[in-house]
Structure formats: structure tokens, C-alpha cells
């Protein structure tokens, strides 16, 4: 009888385990991405938008599952650390901020969007450059 109770206790213990409480977020940036263009907003003069075309260059951003980013352009290779998470792009909970997907590369925070088959890493919210990439 004690063995049956022990066995049932073990079964119920393992049955209660799940990944529901896991706070890990699926990482949609993992993979190889080709930079096709950048966008900059030039301050002053009605804030013109300037696009730079990179589609003829083979600039590849490789995001791996261990938070490593390797950027390769020809024989030039650069290594960085990155993180994808749901966080405040600007502000925080006390200032009424809203959490959204972000990619942080070496401490620099980018807004994350996936639109029309392109991953867009936005930094225009702080007058930075937006990166447009397509999956390889």
C-alpha cells in the first residue's frame, strides 16, 4: 500500500510539471539575415528620410541561439553579444511605458518588427539608424 501511495505521489508530482511558468520567449531573430537597406531620418529641413541600399553587398547578420551575433561582410567578420526579449523600448511601468519586442546588441536597444518578410531593427526612436534584413 505504501508503494502505491509513493508511486501515485511521484506520478502527480511529475504530471504537475510543465513549461507554462517558463518565462522564455521564442527568439524569432535566430538565423542568417542579409542587410538590404538602412533608414535614417535627418533632423532639420522637414526631417527627410534617407535610405541606403545594401542589397548588392553580402552583409550577413548571423544570430545564434547562444546570444552570439556574427556580422560578415566579405572577409570582414565582427562578433557581438545580443539579446531578444520583451521589454520597455522607452520608459518603464511607472511612466506608463509599454513592453514590446526588442533586440539589444552590445547594450544598444533596437525595436523589433517583422513586416512584409523583413526583420526591421529600429533605432529611429532615438534618431538612430533602422536596419532592414531578410532571412537567408
Short mmCIF file of C-alpha atoms in Angstrom, two decimals:
data_model
loop_
_atom_site.label_atom_id
_atom_site.label_comp_id
_atom_site.label_asym_id
_atom_site.label_seq_id
_atom_site.Cartn_x
_atom_site.Cartn_y
_atom_site.Cartn_z
CA UNK A 1 0.00 0.00 0.00
CA UNK A 2 2.86 2.38 0.84
CA UNK A 3 4.43 1.62 -2.55
CA UNK A 4 1.21 2.52 -4.37
CA UNK A 5 0.89 5.82 -2.47
CA UNK A 6 4.54 6.63 -3.16
CA UNK A 7 4.11 5.78 -6.84
CA UNK A 8 0.97 7.94 -7.11
CA UNK A 9 2.75 10.82 -5.36
CA UNK A 10 5.62 10.61 -7.86
CA UNK A 11 3.22 10.47 -10.83
CA UNK A 12 1.26 13.51 -9.61
CA UNK A 13 4.46 15.43 -8.93
CA UNK A 14 5.76 14.94 -12.48
CA UNK A 15 2.33 15.45 -14.04
CA UNK A 16 2.20 18.88 -12.40
CA UNK A 17 5.44 19.96 -14.03
CA UNK A 18 5.16 21.96 -17.22
CA UNK A 19 6.81 24.75 -19.14
CA UNK A 20 3.82 27.06 -18.65
CA UNK A 21 5.67 29.03 -16.00
CA UNK A 22 8.74 29.29 -18.19
CA UNK A 23 9.41 32.95 -18.91
CA UNK A 24 11.50 32.23 -22.00
CA UNK A 25 10.33 33.99 -25.13
CA UNK A 26 10.59 32.42 -28.57
CA UNK A 27 13.51 34.04 -30.35
CA UNK A 28 12.46 34.97 -33.92
CA UNK A 29 15.81 36.57 -34.81
CA UNK A 30 17.80 33.31 -34.75
CA UNK A 31 19.22 32.54 -38.17
CA UNK A 32 21.08 34.21 -41.02
CA UNK A 33 19.80 37.60 -42.18
CA UNK A 34 21.02 39.73 -45.08
CA UNK A 35 21.08 43.50 -44.64
CA UNK A 36 19.21 45.01 -47.59
CA UNK A 37 18.91 48.67 -46.57
CA UNK A 38 19.13 51.16 -43.74
CA UNK A 39 16.93 54.14 -42.99
CA UNK A 40 18.00 57.38 -41.34
CA UNK A 41 15.88 60.41 -40.53
CA UNK A 42 17.92 63.58 -40.99
CA UNK A 43 16.94 66.17 -38.40
CA UNK A 44 16.05 69.65 -39.71
CA UNK A 45 14.77 70.56 -43.18
CA UNK A 46 11.42 68.79 -42.68
CA UNK A 47 13.16 65.61 -41.46
CA UNK A 48 13.90 63.90 -44.79
CA UNK A 49 14.24 60.14 -44.74
CA UNK A 50 17.40 58.74 -46.31
CA UNK A 51 17.60 55.08 -47.37
CA UNK A 52 20.95 53.41 -48.09
CA UNK A 53 20.82 50.32 -50.33
CA UNK A 54 22.92 47.34 -49.17
CA UNK A 55 21.21 44.71 -51.36
CA UNK A 56 24.23 44.34 -53.67
CA UNK A 57 26.56 43.80 -50.71
CA UNK A 58 26.62 40.47 -48.96
CA UNK A 59 26.39 41.74 -45.37
CA UNK A 60 25.09 38.83 -43.26
CA UNK A 61 23.91 39.03 -39.66
CA UNK A 62 24.03 35.58 -38.02
CA UNK A 63 22.08 35.42 -34.74
CA UNK A 64 22.65 32.11 -32.93
CA UNK A 65 20.73 30.52 -30.06
CA UNK A 66 23.50 31.36 -27.55
CA UNK A 67 23.15 35.16 -27.90
CA UNK A 68 26.07 35.50 -30.31
CA UNK A 69 25.81 37.79 -33.31
CA UNK A 70 28.34 37.46 -36.13
CA UNK A 71 28.28 40.10 -38.87
CA UNK A 72 30.13 39.08 -42.03
CA UNK A 73 30.90 41.33 -44.99
CA UNK A 74 33.26 39.59 -47.40
CA UNK A 75 36.33 38.67 -45.35
CA UNK A 76 35.47 41.14 -42.56
CA UNK A 77 33.95 39.35 -39.52
CA UNK A 78 32.63 41.10 -36.40
CA UNK A 79 31.42 39.40 -33.20
CA UNK A 80 28.87 40.80 -30.75
CA UNK A 81 26.53 39.69 -27.97
CA UNK A 82 22.79 40.19 -28.39
CA UNK A 83 19.56 39.52 -26.55
CA UNK A 84 15.97 39.28 -27.77
CA UNK A 85 13.29 39.98 -25.18
CA UNK A 86 10.02 41.71 -24.43
CA UNK A 87 10.94 44.92 -22.63
CA UNK A 88 10.34 48.64 -22.45
CA UNK A 89 11.75 50.37 -25.53
CA UNK A 90 11.43 53.71 -23.77
CA UNK A 91 10.12 54.46 -20.32
CA UNK A 92 9.06 51.87 -17.78
CA UNK A 93 5.96 50.67 -15.94
CA UNK A 94 5.83 53.71 -13.66
CA UNK A 95 5.98 56.18 -16.57
CA UNK A 96 3.24 54.40 -18.50
CA UNK A 97 5.60 52.65 -20.91
CA UNK A 98 4.51 49.60 -22.88
CA UNK A 99 6.57 46.46 -23.31
CA UNK A 100 7.36 45.37 -26.86
CA UNK A 101 9.86 43.09 -28.63
CA UNK A 102 13.42 44.46 -28.56
CA UNK A 103 16.84 43.30 -29.68
CA UNK A 104 19.77 44.53 -27.61
CA UNK A 105 23.16 44.40 -29.37
CA UNK A 106 26.13 45.20 -27.12
CA UNK A 107 23.88 47.32 -24.90
CA UNK A 108 22.22 49.21 -27.77
CA UNK A 109 18.45 48.70 -27.80
CA UNK A 110 16.57 48.26 -31.10
CA UNK A 111 12.84 47.96 -31.56
CA UNK A 112 11.97 44.69 -33.32
CA UNK A 113 9.40 44.43 -36.14
CA UNK A 114 8.71 41.73 -38.70
CA UNK A 115 6.87 43.20 -41.67
CA UNK A 116 6.46 42.03 -45.28
CA UNK A 117 9.07 39.29 -44.85
CA UNK A 118 11.64 41.69 -43.41
CA UNK A 119 13.07 41.95 -39.93
CA UNK A 120 13.37 45.62 -39.03
CA UNK A 121 15.61 46.64 -36.15
CA UNK A 122 14.60 50.20 -35.34
CA UNK A 123 16.64 52.81 -33.62
CA UNK A 124 14.96 55.84 -35.18
CA UNK A 125 13.11 56.38 -31.89
CA UNK A 126 16.40 57.91 -30.66
CA UNK A 127 17.47 59.40 -34.01
CA UNK A 128 19.40 56.24 -34.87
CA UNK A 129 19.54 54.03 -37.91
CA UNK A 130 16.92 51.40 -38.78
CA UNK A 131 18.18 48.12 -40.26
CA UNK A 132 16.11 46.13 -42.80
CA UNK A 133 17.08 42.47 -43.11
CA UNK A 134 15.74 39.42 -44.98
CA UNK A 135 16.15 35.82 -43.85
CA UNK A 136 18.65 33.73 -45.83
#
